[in-house]
PDB file of C-alpha atoms in Angstrom:
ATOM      1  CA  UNK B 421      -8.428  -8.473  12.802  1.00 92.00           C
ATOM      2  CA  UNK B 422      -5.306  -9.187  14.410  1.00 93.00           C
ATOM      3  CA  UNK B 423      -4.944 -12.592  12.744  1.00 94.00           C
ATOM      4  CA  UNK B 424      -5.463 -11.043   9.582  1.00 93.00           C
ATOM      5  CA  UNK B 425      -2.519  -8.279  10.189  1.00 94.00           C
ATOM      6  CA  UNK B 426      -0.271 -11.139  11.577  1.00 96.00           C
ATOM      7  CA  UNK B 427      -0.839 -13.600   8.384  1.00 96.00           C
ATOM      8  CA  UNK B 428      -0.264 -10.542   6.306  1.00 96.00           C
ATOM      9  CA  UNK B 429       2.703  -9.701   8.272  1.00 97.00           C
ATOM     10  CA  UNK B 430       4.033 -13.224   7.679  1.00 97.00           C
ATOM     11  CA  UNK B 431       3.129 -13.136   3.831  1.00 97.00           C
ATOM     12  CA  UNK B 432       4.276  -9.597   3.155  1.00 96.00           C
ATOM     13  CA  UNK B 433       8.155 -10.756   5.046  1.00 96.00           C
ATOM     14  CA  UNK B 434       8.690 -13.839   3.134  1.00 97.00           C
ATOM     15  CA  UNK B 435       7.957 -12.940   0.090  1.00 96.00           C
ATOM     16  CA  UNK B 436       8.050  -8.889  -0.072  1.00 95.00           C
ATOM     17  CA  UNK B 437      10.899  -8.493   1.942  1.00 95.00           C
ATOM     18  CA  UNK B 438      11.525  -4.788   0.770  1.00 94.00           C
ATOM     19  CA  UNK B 439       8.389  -3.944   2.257  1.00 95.00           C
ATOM     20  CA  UNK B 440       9.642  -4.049   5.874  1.00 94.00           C
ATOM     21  CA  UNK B 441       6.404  -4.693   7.417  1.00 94.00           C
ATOM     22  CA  UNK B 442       7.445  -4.686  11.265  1.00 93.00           C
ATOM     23  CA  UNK B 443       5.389  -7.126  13.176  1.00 95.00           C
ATOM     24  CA  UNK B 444       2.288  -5.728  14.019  1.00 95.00           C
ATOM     25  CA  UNK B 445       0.569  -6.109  17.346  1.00 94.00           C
ATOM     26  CA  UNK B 446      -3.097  -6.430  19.037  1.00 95.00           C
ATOM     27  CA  UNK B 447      -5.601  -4.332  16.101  1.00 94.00           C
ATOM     28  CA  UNK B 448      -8.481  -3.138  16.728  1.00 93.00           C
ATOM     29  CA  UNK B 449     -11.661  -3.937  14.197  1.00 89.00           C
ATOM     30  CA  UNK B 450     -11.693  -1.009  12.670  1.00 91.00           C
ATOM     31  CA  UNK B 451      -7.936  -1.310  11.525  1.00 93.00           C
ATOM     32  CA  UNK B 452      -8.399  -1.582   7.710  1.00 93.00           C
ATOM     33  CA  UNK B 453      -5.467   0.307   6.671  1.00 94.00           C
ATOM     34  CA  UNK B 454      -2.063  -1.167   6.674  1.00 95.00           C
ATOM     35  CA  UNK B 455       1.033   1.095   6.366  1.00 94.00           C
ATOM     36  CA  UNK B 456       4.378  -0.334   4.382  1.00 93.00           C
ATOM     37  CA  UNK B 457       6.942   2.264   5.281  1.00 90.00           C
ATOM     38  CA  UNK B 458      10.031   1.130   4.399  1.00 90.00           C
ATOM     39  CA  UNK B 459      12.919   3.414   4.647  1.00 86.00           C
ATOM     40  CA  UNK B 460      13.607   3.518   0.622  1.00 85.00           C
ATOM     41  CA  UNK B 461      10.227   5.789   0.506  1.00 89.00           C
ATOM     42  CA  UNK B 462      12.052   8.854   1.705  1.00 85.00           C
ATOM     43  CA  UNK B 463      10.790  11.525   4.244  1.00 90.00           C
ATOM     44  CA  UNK B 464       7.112  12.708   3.704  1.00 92.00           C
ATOM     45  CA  UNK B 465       5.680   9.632   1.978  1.00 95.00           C
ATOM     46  CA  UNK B 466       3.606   6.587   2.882  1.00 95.00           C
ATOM     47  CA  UNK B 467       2.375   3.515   1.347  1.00 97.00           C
ATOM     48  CA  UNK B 468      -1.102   1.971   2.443  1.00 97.00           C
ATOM     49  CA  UNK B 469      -2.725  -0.847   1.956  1.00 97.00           C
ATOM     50  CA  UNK B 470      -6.646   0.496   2.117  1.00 96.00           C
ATOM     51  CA  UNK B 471      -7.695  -3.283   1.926  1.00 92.00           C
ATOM     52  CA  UNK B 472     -11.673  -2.488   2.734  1.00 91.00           C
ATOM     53  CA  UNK B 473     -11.819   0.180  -0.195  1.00 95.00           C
ATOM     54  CA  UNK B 474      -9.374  -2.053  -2.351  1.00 96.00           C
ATOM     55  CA  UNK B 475      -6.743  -0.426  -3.043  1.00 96.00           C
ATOM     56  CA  UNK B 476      -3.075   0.421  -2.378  1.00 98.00           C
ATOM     57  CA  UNK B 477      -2.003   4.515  -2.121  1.00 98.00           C
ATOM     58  CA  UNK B 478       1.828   5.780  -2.046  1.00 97.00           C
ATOM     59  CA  UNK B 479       0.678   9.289  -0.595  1.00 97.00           C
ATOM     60  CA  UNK B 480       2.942  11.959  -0.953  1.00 95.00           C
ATOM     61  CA  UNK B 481       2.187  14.687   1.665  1.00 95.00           C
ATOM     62  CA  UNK B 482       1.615  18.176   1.041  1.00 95.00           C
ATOM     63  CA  UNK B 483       1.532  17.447  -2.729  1.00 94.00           C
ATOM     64  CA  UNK B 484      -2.425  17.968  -3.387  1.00 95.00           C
ATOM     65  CA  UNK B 485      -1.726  21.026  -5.914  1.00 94.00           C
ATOM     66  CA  UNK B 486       0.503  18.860  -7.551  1.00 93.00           C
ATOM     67  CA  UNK B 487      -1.303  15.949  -8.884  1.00 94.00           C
ATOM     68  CA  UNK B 488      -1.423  16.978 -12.749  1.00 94.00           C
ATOM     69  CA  UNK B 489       2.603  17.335 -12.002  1.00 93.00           C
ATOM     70  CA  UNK B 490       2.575  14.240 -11.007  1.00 93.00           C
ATOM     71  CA  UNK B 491       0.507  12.435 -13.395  1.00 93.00           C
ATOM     72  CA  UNK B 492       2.700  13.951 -15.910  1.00 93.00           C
ATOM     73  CA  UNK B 493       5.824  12.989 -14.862  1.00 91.00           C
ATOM     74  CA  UNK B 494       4.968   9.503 -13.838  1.00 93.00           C
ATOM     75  CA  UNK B 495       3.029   8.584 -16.951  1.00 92.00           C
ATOM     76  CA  UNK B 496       5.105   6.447 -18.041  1.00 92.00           C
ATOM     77  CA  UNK B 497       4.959   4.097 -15.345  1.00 92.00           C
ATOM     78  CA  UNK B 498       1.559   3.787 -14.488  1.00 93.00           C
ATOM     79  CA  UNK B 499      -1.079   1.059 -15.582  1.00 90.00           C
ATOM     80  CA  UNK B 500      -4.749   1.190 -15.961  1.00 93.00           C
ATOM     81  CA  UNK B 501      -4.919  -0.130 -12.656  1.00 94.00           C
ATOM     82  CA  UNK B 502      -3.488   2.808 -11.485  1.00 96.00           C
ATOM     83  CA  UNK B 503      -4.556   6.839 -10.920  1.00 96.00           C
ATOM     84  CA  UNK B 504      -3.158   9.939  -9.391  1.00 97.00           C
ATOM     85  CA  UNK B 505      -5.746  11.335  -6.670  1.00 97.00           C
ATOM     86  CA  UNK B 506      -6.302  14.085  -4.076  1.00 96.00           C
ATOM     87  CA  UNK B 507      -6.353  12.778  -0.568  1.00 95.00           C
ATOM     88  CA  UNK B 508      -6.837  15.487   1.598  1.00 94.00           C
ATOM     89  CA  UNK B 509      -3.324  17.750   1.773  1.00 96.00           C
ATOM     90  CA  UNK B 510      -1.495  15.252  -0.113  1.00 96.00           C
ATOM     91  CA  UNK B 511      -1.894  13.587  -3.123  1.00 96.00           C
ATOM     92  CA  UNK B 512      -1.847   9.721  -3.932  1.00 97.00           C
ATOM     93  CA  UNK B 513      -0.987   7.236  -6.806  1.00 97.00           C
ATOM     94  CA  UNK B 514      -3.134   4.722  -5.808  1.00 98.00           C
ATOM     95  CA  UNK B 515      -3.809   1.290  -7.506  1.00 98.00           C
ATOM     96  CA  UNK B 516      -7.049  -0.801  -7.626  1.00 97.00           C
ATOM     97  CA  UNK B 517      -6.970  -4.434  -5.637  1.00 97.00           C
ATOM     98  CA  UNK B 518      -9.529  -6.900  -4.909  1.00 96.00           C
ATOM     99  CA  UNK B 519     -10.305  -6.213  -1.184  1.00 96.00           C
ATOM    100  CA  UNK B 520      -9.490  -8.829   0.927  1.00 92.00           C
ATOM    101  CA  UNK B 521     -11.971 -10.051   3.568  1.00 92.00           C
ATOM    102  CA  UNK B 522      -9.916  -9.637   7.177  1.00 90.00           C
ATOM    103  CA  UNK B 523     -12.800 -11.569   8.941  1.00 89.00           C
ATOM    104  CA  UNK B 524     -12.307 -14.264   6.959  1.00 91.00           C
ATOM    105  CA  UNK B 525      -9.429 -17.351   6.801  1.00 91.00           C
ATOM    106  CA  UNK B 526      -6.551 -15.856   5.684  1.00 93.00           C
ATOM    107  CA  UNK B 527      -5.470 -19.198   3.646  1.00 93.00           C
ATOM    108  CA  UNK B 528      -8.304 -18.683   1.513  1.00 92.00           C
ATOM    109  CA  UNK B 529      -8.232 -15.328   0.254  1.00 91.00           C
ATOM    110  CA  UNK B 530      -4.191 -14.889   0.498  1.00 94.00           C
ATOM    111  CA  UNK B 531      -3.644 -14.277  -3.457  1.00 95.00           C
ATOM    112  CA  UNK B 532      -5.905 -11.411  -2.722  1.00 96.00           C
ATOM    113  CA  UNK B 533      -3.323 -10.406   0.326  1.00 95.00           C
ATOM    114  CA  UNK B 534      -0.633 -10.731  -2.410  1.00 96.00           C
ATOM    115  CA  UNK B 535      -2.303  -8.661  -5.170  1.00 97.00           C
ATOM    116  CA  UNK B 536      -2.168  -5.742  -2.552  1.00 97.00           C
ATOM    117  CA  UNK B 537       1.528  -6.425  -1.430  1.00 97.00           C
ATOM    118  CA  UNK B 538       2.596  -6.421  -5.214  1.00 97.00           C
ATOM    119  CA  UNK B 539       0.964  -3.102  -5.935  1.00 97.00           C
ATOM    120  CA  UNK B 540       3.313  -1.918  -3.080  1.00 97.00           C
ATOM    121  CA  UNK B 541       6.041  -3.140  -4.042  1.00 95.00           C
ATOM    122  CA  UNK B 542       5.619  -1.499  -7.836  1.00 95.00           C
ATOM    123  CA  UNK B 543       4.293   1.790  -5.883  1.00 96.00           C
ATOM    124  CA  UNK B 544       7.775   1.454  -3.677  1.00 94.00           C
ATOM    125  CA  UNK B 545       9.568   1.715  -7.335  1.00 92.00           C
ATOM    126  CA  UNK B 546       7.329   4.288  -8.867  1.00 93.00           C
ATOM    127  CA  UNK B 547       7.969   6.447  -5.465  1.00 92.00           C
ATOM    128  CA  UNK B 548      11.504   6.562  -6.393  1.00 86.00           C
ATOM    129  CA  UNK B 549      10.646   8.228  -9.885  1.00 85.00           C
ATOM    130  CA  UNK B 550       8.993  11.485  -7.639  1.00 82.00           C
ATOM    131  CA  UNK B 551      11.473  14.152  -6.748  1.00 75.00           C
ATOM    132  CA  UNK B 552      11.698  14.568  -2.864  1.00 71.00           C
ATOM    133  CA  UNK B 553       9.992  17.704  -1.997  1.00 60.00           C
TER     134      UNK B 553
END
């Protein structure tokens, strides 16, 4: 798992630069969700990279009676790929992504890696279309 997080790591910084991935250290097996938090989110909002379920969240905390809101106002922006959902206290616009295998060689499955860092980076610009709470 830590291989995985490191080739990610190395992916995500040369070609997602905006993401600011810091380098991550010694994971776990369990560790299957990734968090890009650069500081363009904003206070109160997180982007994860959910790579066992496939799929990518920006989660916007406290917001879970907000989602039609949401939905509404961000319409525009959002593919088929792509949903508003409850998660817990917050809410989430999460997008769909093949689910890359961590246990296997990174090489192989890295356009997978990629689909996940690009539906960060579009959540990082749809985040900026939310009002801060």
């Amino acid at each position: 798992m830590t291989e995985f997080w490191h080739r990610y790591w190395e992916c995500a910084t040369g070609e997602f630069p905006e993401l600011s991935l810091p380098e991550p250290g010694p994971k776990p097996a369990g560790s299957t969700w990734i968090e890009i938090r650069p500081e363009a989110l904003g206070p109160g909002r997180h982007i994860y990279h959910k790579f066992a379920a496939g799929f990518v969240d920006l989660q916007i905390d406290g917001s879970a009676g907000q989602v039609e809101a949401i939905k509404n106002n961000l319409s525009p922006l959002l593919g088929a790929d792509t949903e508003v959902v409850i998660t817990g206290k917050s809410s989430s616009v999460r997008v769909r992504v093949p689910p890359p295998d961590p246990f296997a060689n990174f090489g192989e499955q890295v356009s997978t890696a990629r689909a996940g860092m690009r539906a960060a980076y579009r959540l990082l610009f749809i985040a900026r279309a939310i009002p801060a709470a």
